[in-house]
Amino acid sequence: MAKDTKAAMRTFFKKAVKKNAEHQHVSIWLDTGMPHFNKAISGKYSGGFPCGRITEIFGWESSGKTYVATQAMIACQKMGGIAIFMDHEKSFDSQLAEKCGLDVGDNGNWIYQHPKTFEESIIYAGNIIKQIRDEKIIEPETPITLVFDSLASMIPKQLYEKMMNKANGKESKKDDVNMNDNTALARCTSTYFPTLASWASDFNVCMIFLNQCRQDIGVVFGDNTKAAGGKSPAFYASLRIQLSKAQIKDKKSNERVGDVVTAKAIKNKVAPPFKTAAWNFYYDTDIGIDSTESLVDHMLAIGYLKKDSSGKILLNEKSYSRKNVIDNFKLLDKSAIVNLLEKWHLENAEKADAAMDMDKEDIPDDEEELEEA
């Protein structure tokens, strides 16, 4: 009987199903420019942002969200891909981005727009990525990076039209802003995000939504920050990164010269979640982010590098200052350092992973994480 059942199942499968759909997996990663950040969000130092998935990056103002997204666009262009930036905040600094290595010219690998509404932005972006793939502008495996800056600034059409009527002196009673308008963004994300997730997968797009933070006054203990836009972004994003910052002050002048930025992967469907990475961001644009400095600090945190009794770093049985170690590492090929770290991490996984774990009190409960903005 069992044999007859199995035979019937095989026959049915061949006739009705024929072939299973391919399993979804990430094959292309976009380098963040910081190997330890790659490790925190993708599980490997040579990884980065996942293509074919939605990533949400949210944090307070000036926490480095746009810089992080710019690194993804730079990596995409280096692989022969196309970077698309939908600027709803109207604040993108193209000169600074170009200084970082982004090609912002009219060479076809950079598309920059500032749409008026949420719906206009999504439809425009969808048409562009579909046209790129349909017309085979680039190879199917070559990535596209699509960045929306920011989700909180994407004005729903119904609210935009009301505000325009007010501005043009054509206001009527129906143009009064009400609770329906306050929840319009959440309804937009609920409507469009299922399709966006499909587009990301179907068209091999690294889709990044930058987002703003809000305070949840109902949270008494733990982190009371949440992202704008309702529940859907949290459901459909495979990777959610929360950025926070702390001041860096000059020891002599006591002036604030930068921030220590900490990234927390509060949701991750492509690698182990709840990992952290930190880096120093300096206001001096000639410095910006020193990825080597941050990588050395990471090596110390996980135990790859150790300090002697005087606080100097041990390297090849000799003691060096932190600055000397950073300068020496800058002379090395970064890929060689990545390979060494990957090998060491495999042999010391438990210790290294523990050093990158988020604090338990910062790990969100499901109800808190998906609280509607």
Short mmCIF file of C-alpha atoms in Angstrom, two decimals:
data_model
loop_
_atom_site.label_atom_id
_atom_site.label_comp_id
_atom_site.label_asym_id
_atom_site.label_seq_id
_atom_site.Cartn_x
_atom_site.Cartn_y
_atom_site.Cartn_z
CA MET A 1 0.00 0.00 0.00
CA ALA A 2 2.81 2.38 0.96
CA LYS A 3 4.62 1.66 -2.31
CA ASP A 4 1.43 2.33 -4.31
CA THR A 5 0.94 5.64 -2.49
CA LYS A 6 4.49 6.78 -3.17
CA ALA A 7 4.18 5.83 -6.84
CA ALA A 8 0.91 7.75 -7.09
CA MET A 9 2.53 10.79 -5.48
CA ARG A 10 5.42 10.71 -7.95
CA THR A 11 3.02 10.36 -10.89
CA PHE A 12 0.88 13.22 -9.65
CA PHE A 13 3.96 15.43 -9.16
CA LYS A 14 5.23 14.80 -12.70
CA LYS A 15 1.82 15.56 -14.24
CA ALA A 16 0.53 18.42 -12.10
CA VAL A 17 3.61 20.12 -10.65
CA LYS A 18 6.39 19.08 -13.03
CA LYS A 19 9.09 21.07 -11.19
CA ASN A 20 9.46 22.81 -7.85
CA ALA A 21 10.30 26.50 -7.76
CA GLU A 22 13.90 27.37 -6.95
CA HIS A 23 14.70 28.04 -3.31
CA GLN A 24 15.39 31.70 -2.57
CA HIS A 25 18.94 32.32 -1.43
CA VAL A 26 21.33 35.25 -1.54
CA SER A 27 24.18 34.80 -4.00
CA ILE A 28 25.35 38.42 -4.34
CA TRP A 29 26.45 40.67 -1.49
CA LEU A 30 27.34 44.36 -1.65
CA ASP A 31 30.36 45.36 0.41
CA THR A 32 29.70 47.99 3.10
CA GLY A 33 33.35 49.06 3.01
CA MET A 34 33.77 47.78 6.58
CA PRO A 35 34.50 44.03 6.93
CA HIS A 36 33.25 43.84 10.53
CA PHE A 37 29.95 45.48 9.50
CA ASN A 38 29.70 42.93 6.68
CA LYS A 39 30.14 40.20 9.29
CA ALA A 40 27.42 41.60 11.54
CA ILE A 41 24.77 41.75 8.81
CA SER A 42 25.70 38.86 6.50
CA GLY A 43 27.64 36.42 8.67
CA LYS A 44 30.87 36.82 6.72
CA TYR A 45 33.57 39.47 6.49
CA SER A 46 33.44 39.37 2.68
CA GLY A 47 29.65 39.79 2.61
CA GLY A 48 27.54 42.91 3.02
CA PHE A 49 24.06 43.94 1.92
CA PRO A 50 21.98 41.12 0.37
CA CYS A 51 20.80 41.44 -3.22
CA GLY A 52 17.29 40.25 -3.94
CA ARG A 53 16.06 41.40 -0.52
CA ILE A 54 14.72 44.49 1.24
CA THR A 55 16.93 46.14 3.87
CA GLU A 56 15.68 48.82 6.26
CA ILE A 57 18.21 51.15 7.90
CA PHE A 58 16.77 53.43 10.56
CA GLY A 59 18.22 55.78 13.14
CA TRP A 60 18.20 59.30 14.52
CA GLU A 61 19.26 62.29 12.45
CA SER A 62 22.88 62.40 11.28
CA SER A 63 23.56 58.82 12.37
CA GLY A 64 25.14 57.88 9.03
CA LYS A 65 22.22 56.21 7.24
CA THR A 66 22.90 57.83 3.87
CA TYR A 67 26.63 57.12 4.13
CA VAL A 68 25.96 53.42 4.70
CA ALA A 69 23.56 53.30 1.74
CA THR A 70 26.11 55.14 -0.40
CA GLN A 71 28.64 52.38 0.28
CA ALA A 72 26.15 49.85 -1.08
CA MET A 73 25.69 51.94 -4.23
CA ILE A 74 29.46 52.26 -4.68
CA ALA A 75 29.88 48.48 -4.37
CA CYS A 76 27.07 47.97 -6.89
CA GLN A 77 28.70 50.27 -9.44
CA LYS A 78 32.07 48.54 -8.97
CA MET A 79 30.36 45.28 -9.96
CA GLY A 80 29.05 46.91 -13.15
CA GLY A 81 25.60 47.56 -11.73
CA ILE A 82 23.26 50.53 -11.59
CA ALA A 83 22.58 52.63 -8.48
CA ILE A 84 19.19 54.34 -8.13
CA PHE A 85 18.51 56.96 -5.46
CA MET A 86 15.02 58.29 -4.73
CA ASP A 87 15.61 61.44 -2.70
CA HIS A 88 12.47 62.35 -0.76
CA GLU A 89 14.37 64.34 1.88
CA LYS A 90 16.01 66.49 -0.83
CA SER A 91 19.27 66.41 1.10
CA PHE A 92 21.60 64.10 -0.83
CA ASP A 93 25.11 65.56 -1.10
CA SER A 94 26.35 64.40 -4.51
CA GLN A 95 29.76 66.04 -4.07
CA LEU A 96 30.42 64.20 -0.82
CA ALA A 97 29.14 60.95 -2.34
CA GLU A 98 31.46 61.42 -5.32
CA LYS A 99 34.34 62.03 -2.92
CA CYS A 100 33.54 58.67 -1.31
CA GLY A 101 33.75 56.96 -4.70
CA LEU A 102 30.21 57.07 -6.13
CA ASP A 103 29.92 57.84 -9.85
CA VAL A 104 27.20 60.53 -9.99
CA GLY A 105 27.69 61.44 -13.65
CA ASP A 106 25.44 60.76 -16.63
CA ASN A 107 27.15 57.50 -17.51
CA GLY A 108 24.08 55.30 -17.09
CA ASN A 109 25.11 53.69 -13.82
CA TRP A 110 23.56 56.43 -11.64
CA ILE A 111 19.87 57.39 -11.55
CA TYR A 112 18.80 60.19 -9.22
CA GLN A 113 15.22 61.40 -8.77
CA HIS A 114 13.18 63.28 -6.17
CA PRO A 115 9.54 62.16 -6.57
CA LYS A 116 6.69 64.08 -4.97
CA THR A 117 4.70 61.19 -3.49
CA PHE A 118 5.08 57.66 -2.15
CA GLU A 119 3.10 56.19 -5.03
CA GLU A 120 5.00 58.12 -7.71
CA SER A 121 8.31 56.95 -6.26
CA ILE A 122 7.37 53.28 -6.14
CA ILE A 123 5.85 53.20 -9.63
CA TYR A 124 8.79 55.08 -11.17
CA ALA A 125 11.33 52.80 -9.51
CA GLY A 126 9.39 49.70 -10.54
CA ASN A 127 9.28 50.82 -14.17
CA ILE A 128 13.02 51.56 -14.18
CA ILE A 129 14.20 48.25 -12.70
CA LYS A 130 11.83 46.27 -14.94
CA GLN A 131 13.05 48.13 -18.02
CA ILE A 132 16.70 47.52 -17.06
CA ARG A 133 16.06 43.77 -16.85
CA ASP A 134 13.68 43.48 -19.82
CA GLU A 135 16.04 45.34 -22.15
CA LYS A 136 19.07 43.48 -20.74
CA ILE A 137 20.94 46.75 -20.08
CA ILE A 138 23.18 44.76 -17.71
CA GLU A 139 23.65 41.04 -17.15
CA PRO A 140 20.96 39.31 -15.01
CA GLU A 141 23.43 38.53 -12.23
CA THR A 142 24.75 42.12 -12.13
CA PRO A 143 23.11 43.93 -9.23
CA ILE A 144 20.85 46.95 -9.07
CA THR A 145 20.78 49.02 -5.89
CA LEU A 146 17.62 50.99 -5.17
CA VAL A 147 17.67 53.40 -2.22
CA PHE A 148 14.68 55.33 -0.86
CA ASP A 149 15.62 58.27 1.41
CA SER A 150 13.60 58.15 3.50
CA LEU A 151 10.48 56.10 4.11
CA ALA A 152 9.21 58.61 6.67
CA SER A 153 9.50 61.38 4.04
CA MET A 154 7.54 59.55 1.34
CA ILE A 155 4.30 61.56 1.35
CA PRO A 156 1.14 59.59 0.44
CA LYS A 157 -0.64 61.01 -2.60
CA GLN A 158 -3.86 61.80 -0.73
CA LEU A 159 -2.02 63.96 1.81
CA TYR A 160 0.14 65.65 -0.83
CA GLU A 161 -2.92 66.68 -2.85
CA LYS A 162 -4.65 68.09 0.24
CA MET A 163 -1.62 70.18 1.14
CA MET A 164 -1.27 71.44 -2.44
CA ASN A 165 -4.92 72.52 -2.46
CA LYS A 166 -4.29 74.45 0.75
CA ALA A 167 -1.16 76.07 -0.73
CA ASN A 168 -2.99 77.04 -3.94
CA GLY A 169 -5.94 78.56 -2.08
CA LYS A 170 -8.32 75.87 -3.37
CA GLU A 171 -8.94 74.38 0.04
CA SER A 172 -12.30 72.81 0.77
CA LYS A 173 -13.71 70.94 3.74
CA LYS A 174 -12.52 67.62 2.31
CA ASP A 175 -8.94 68.91 2.48
CA ASP A 176 -8.93 69.00 6.28
CA VAL A 177 -6.19 66.71 7.59
CA ASN A 178 -7.66 63.94 9.72
CA MET A 179 -6.73 60.63 11.35
CA ASN A 180 -7.11 58.92 7.99
CA ASP A 181 -4.21 61.02 6.69
CA ASN A 182 -2.11 60.31 9.78
CA THR A 183 -2.23 56.58 9.03
CA ALA A 184 -1.91 56.95 5.24
CA LEU A 185 1.79 56.04 5.15
CA ALA A 186 1.18 52.82 7.07
CA ARG A 187 -1.57 51.88 4.60
CA CYS A 188 0.74 52.66 1.67
CA THR A 189 3.47 50.37 3.00
CA SER A 190 0.91 47.64 3.69
CA THR A 191 -0.29 47.88 0.08
CA TYR A 192 3.05 48.16 -1.72
CA PHE A 193 5.63 46.26 0.32
CA PRO A 194 4.50 42.74 -0.72
CA THR A 195 5.07 43.78 -4.34
CA LEU A 196 8.37 45.47 -3.49
CA ALA A 197 9.64 42.26 -1.90
CA SER A 198 8.76 40.38 -5.10
CA TRP A 199 10.48 42.98 -7.27
CA ALA A 200 13.63 42.79 -5.17
CA SER A 201 13.77 39.03 -5.70
CA ASP A 202 12.59 38.89 -9.32
CA PHE A 203 14.87 41.67 -10.59
CA ASN A 204 17.91 40.99 -8.34
CA VAL A 205 17.69 44.34 -6.58
CA CYS A 206 19.35 45.33 -3.32
CA MET A 207 16.45 47.47 -2.10
CA ILE A 208 17.30 49.78 0.80
CA PHE A 209 14.81 51.90 2.70
CA LEU A 210 16.33 54.53 4.94
CA ASN A 211 13.99 55.48 7.76
CA GLN A 212 13.63 57.84 10.68
CA CYS A 213 13.20 56.99 14.35
CA ARG A 214 10.23 57.72 16.53
CA GLN A 215 9.88 57.44 20.30
CA ASP A 216 7.38 54.91 21.60
CA ILE A 217 6.02 56.51 24.77
CA GLY A 218 4.42 53.21 25.77
CA VAL A 219 7.79 51.50 26.35
CA VAL A 220 8.98 51.94 29.95
CA PHE A 221 11.95 49.54 29.99
CA GLY A 222 14.47 48.92 27.21
CA ASP A 223 14.85 50.72 23.89
CA ASN A 224 11.83 52.93 23.16
CA THR A 225 12.77 53.76 19.56
CA LYS A 226 10.81 52.53 16.58
CA ALA A 227 10.77 53.21 12.85
CA ALA A 228 8.10 55.15 10.94
CA GLY A 229 5.81 53.62 8.33
CA GLY A 230 3.71 51.04 10.14
CA LYS A 231 4.22 47.31 10.51
CA SER A 232 4.78 46.19 6.91
CA PRO A 233 8.42 47.31 6.51
CA ALA A 234 9.36 45.23 9.57
CA PHE A 235 7.63 42.17 8.11
CA TYR A 236 8.95 42.39 4.55
CA ALA A 237 12.51 43.56 5.23
CA SER A 238 14.88 40.60 5.42
CA LEU A 239 17.40 42.80 7.21
CA ARG A 240 16.68 45.64 9.65
CA ILE A 241 19.58 47.74 10.90
CA GLN A 242 19.25 50.25 13.71
CA LEU A 243 21.92 52.95 13.93
CA SER A 244 22.75 54.87 17.10
CA LYS A 245 25.57 57.26 17.93
CA ALA A 246 27.69 58.61 20.78
CA GLN A 247 29.95 61.65 20.79
CA ILE A 248 33.68 61.70 20.05
CA LYS A 249 35.40 64.69 21.64
CA ASP A 250 38.87 66.08 21.07
CA LYS A 251 40.97 65.39 24.16
CA LYS A 252 42.62 68.82 24.06
CA SER A 253 39.80 71.18 23.04
CA ASN A 254 36.91 69.04 24.29
CA GLU A 255 35.10 69.89 21.05
CA ARG A 256 32.87 67.31 19.41
CA VAL A 257 34.72 66.03 16.35
CA GLY A 258 32.62 63.02 15.42
CA ASP A 259 30.45 60.14 16.55
CA VAL A 260 30.85 56.49 17.41
CA VAL A 261 28.14 54.86 15.28
CA THR A 262 26.79 51.50 16.40
CA ALA A 263 24.81 49.30 14.01
CA LYS A 264 22.49 46.64 15.39
CA ALA A 265 20.94 43.96 13.19
CA ILE A 266 17.62 43.76 15.04
CA LYS A 267 16.16 41.47 12.36
CA ASN A 268 18.10 39.24 10.01
CA LYS A 269 16.80 36.52 7.71
CA VAL A 270 20.08 36.07 5.82
CA ALA A 271 22.46 35.55 8.77
CA PRO A 272 22.31 35.14 12.56
CA PRO A 273 20.45 38.16 14.01
CA PHE A 274 21.20 40.51 16.91
CA LYS A 275 24.82 41.21 15.96
CA THR A 276 26.50 44.59 16.30
CA ALA A 277 29.29 46.56 14.64
CA ALA A 278 30.69 49.99 15.47
CA TRP A 279 32.81 52.57 13.69
CA ASN A 280 34.08 56.11 14.20
CA PHE A 281 32.58 58.81 11.98
CA TYR A 282 34.51 62.10 11.88
CA TYR A 283 32.98 65.42 10.79
CA ASP A 284 36.17 66.27 8.91
CA THR A 285 35.27 65.15 5.38
CA ASP A 286 38.93 64.39 4.66
CA ILE A 287 38.66 61.63 7.27
CA GLY A 288 34.99 60.62 7.33
CA ILE A 289 34.97 56.97 8.32
CA ASP A 290 38.34 55.33 8.86
CA SER A 291 37.43 51.72 8.12
CA THR A 292 40.88 50.44 9.13
CA GLU A 293 40.69 52.13 12.52
CA SER A 294 37.26 50.58 13.13
CA LEU A 295 38.48 47.18 11.97
CA VAL A 296 41.40 47.27 14.43
CA ASP A 297 38.98 48.14 17.24
CA HIS A 298 36.84 45.18 16.17
CA MET A 299 39.85 42.86 16.21
CA LEU A 300 40.55 43.95 19.78
CA ALA A 301 36.91 43.45 20.79
CA ILE A 302 36.72 39.86 19.52
CA GLY A 303 40.17 38.91 20.83
CA TYR A 304 42.01 38.61 17.51
CA LEU A 305 44.39 41.31 18.74
CA LYS A 306 45.43 41.61 22.38
CA LYS A 307 46.95 44.32 24.56
CA ASP A 308 49.91 44.13 26.91
CA SER A 309 49.94 45.38 30.50
CA SER A 310 50.70 48.93 29.35
CA GLY A 311 47.70 49.04 27.01
CA LYS A 312 49.70 48.73 23.79
CA ILE A 313 48.68 46.26 21.09
CA LEU A 314 50.66 43.05 20.70
CA LEU A 315 51.58 42.21 17.14
CA ASN A 316 54.16 39.58 16.18
CA GLU A 317 55.30 39.46 19.82
CA LYS A 318 56.02 43.21 19.83
CA SER A 319 54.08 46.08 21.39
CA TYR A 320 52.74 48.91 19.24
CA SER A 321 50.54 51.94 19.83
CA ARG A 322 47.02 51.80 18.42
CA LYS A 323 47.96 54.44 15.81
CA ASN A 324 50.99 52.44 14.64
CA VAL A 325 48.91 49.29 14.26
CA ILE A 326 46.27 51.18 12.25
CA ASP A 327 48.95 52.70 10.00
CA ASN A 328 50.53 49.27 9.44
CA PHE A 329 47.19 47.66 8.60
CA LYS A 330 46.49 50.38 6.03
CA LEU A 331 49.50 49.13 4.08
CA LEU A 332 48.05 45.62 3.87
CA ASP A 333 45.64 44.28 1.28
CA LYS A 334 42.19 44.36 2.91
CA SER A 335 41.17 41.09 1.26
CA ALA A 336 44.14 39.37 2.94
CA ILE A 337 42.99 40.69 6.33
CA VAL A 338 39.46 39.47 5.60
CA ASN A 339 40.73 35.97 4.77
CA LEU A 340 42.73 35.85 8.01
CA LEU A 341 39.71 36.98 10.02
CA GLU A 342 37.39 34.44 8.36
CA LYS A 343 39.79 31.61 9.21
CA TRP A 344 40.34 32.83 12.78
CA HIS A 345 36.61 33.33 13.34
CA LEU A 346 35.90 29.72 12.38
CA GLU A 347 38.37 28.51 14.98
CA ASN A 348 37.13 30.91 17.67
CA ALA A 349 33.46 31.21 16.72
CA GLU A 350 31.91 31.06 20.18
CA LYS A 351 34.16 33.76 21.64
CA ALA A 352 34.03 36.01 18.58
CA ASP A 353 30.26 35.72 18.12
CA ALA A 354 29.66 36.52 21.78
CA ALA A 355 31.67 39.73 21.41
CA MET A 356 29.39 40.83 18.55
CA ASP A 357 26.10 39.99 20.27
CA MET A 358 23.63 42.74 21.13
CA ASP A 359 22.91 43.36 24.80
CA LYS A 360 19.94 41.24 25.86
CA GLU A 361 17.91 44.27 26.96
CA ASP A 362 18.28 45.75 23.44
CA ILE A 363 16.81 42.70 21.70
CA PRO A 364 13.23 43.69 20.83
CA ASP A 365 10.18 41.64 21.69
CA ASP A 366 8.03 40.90 18.64
CA GLU A 367 5.24 43.16 19.87
CA GLU A 368 7.62 46.06 20.47
CA GLU A 369 9.49 45.58 17.21
CA LEU A 370 6.35 45.62 15.08
CA GLU A 371 4.61 48.46 16.90
CA GLU A 372 2.89 50.69 14.35
CA ALA A 373 4.34 54.15 13.90
#
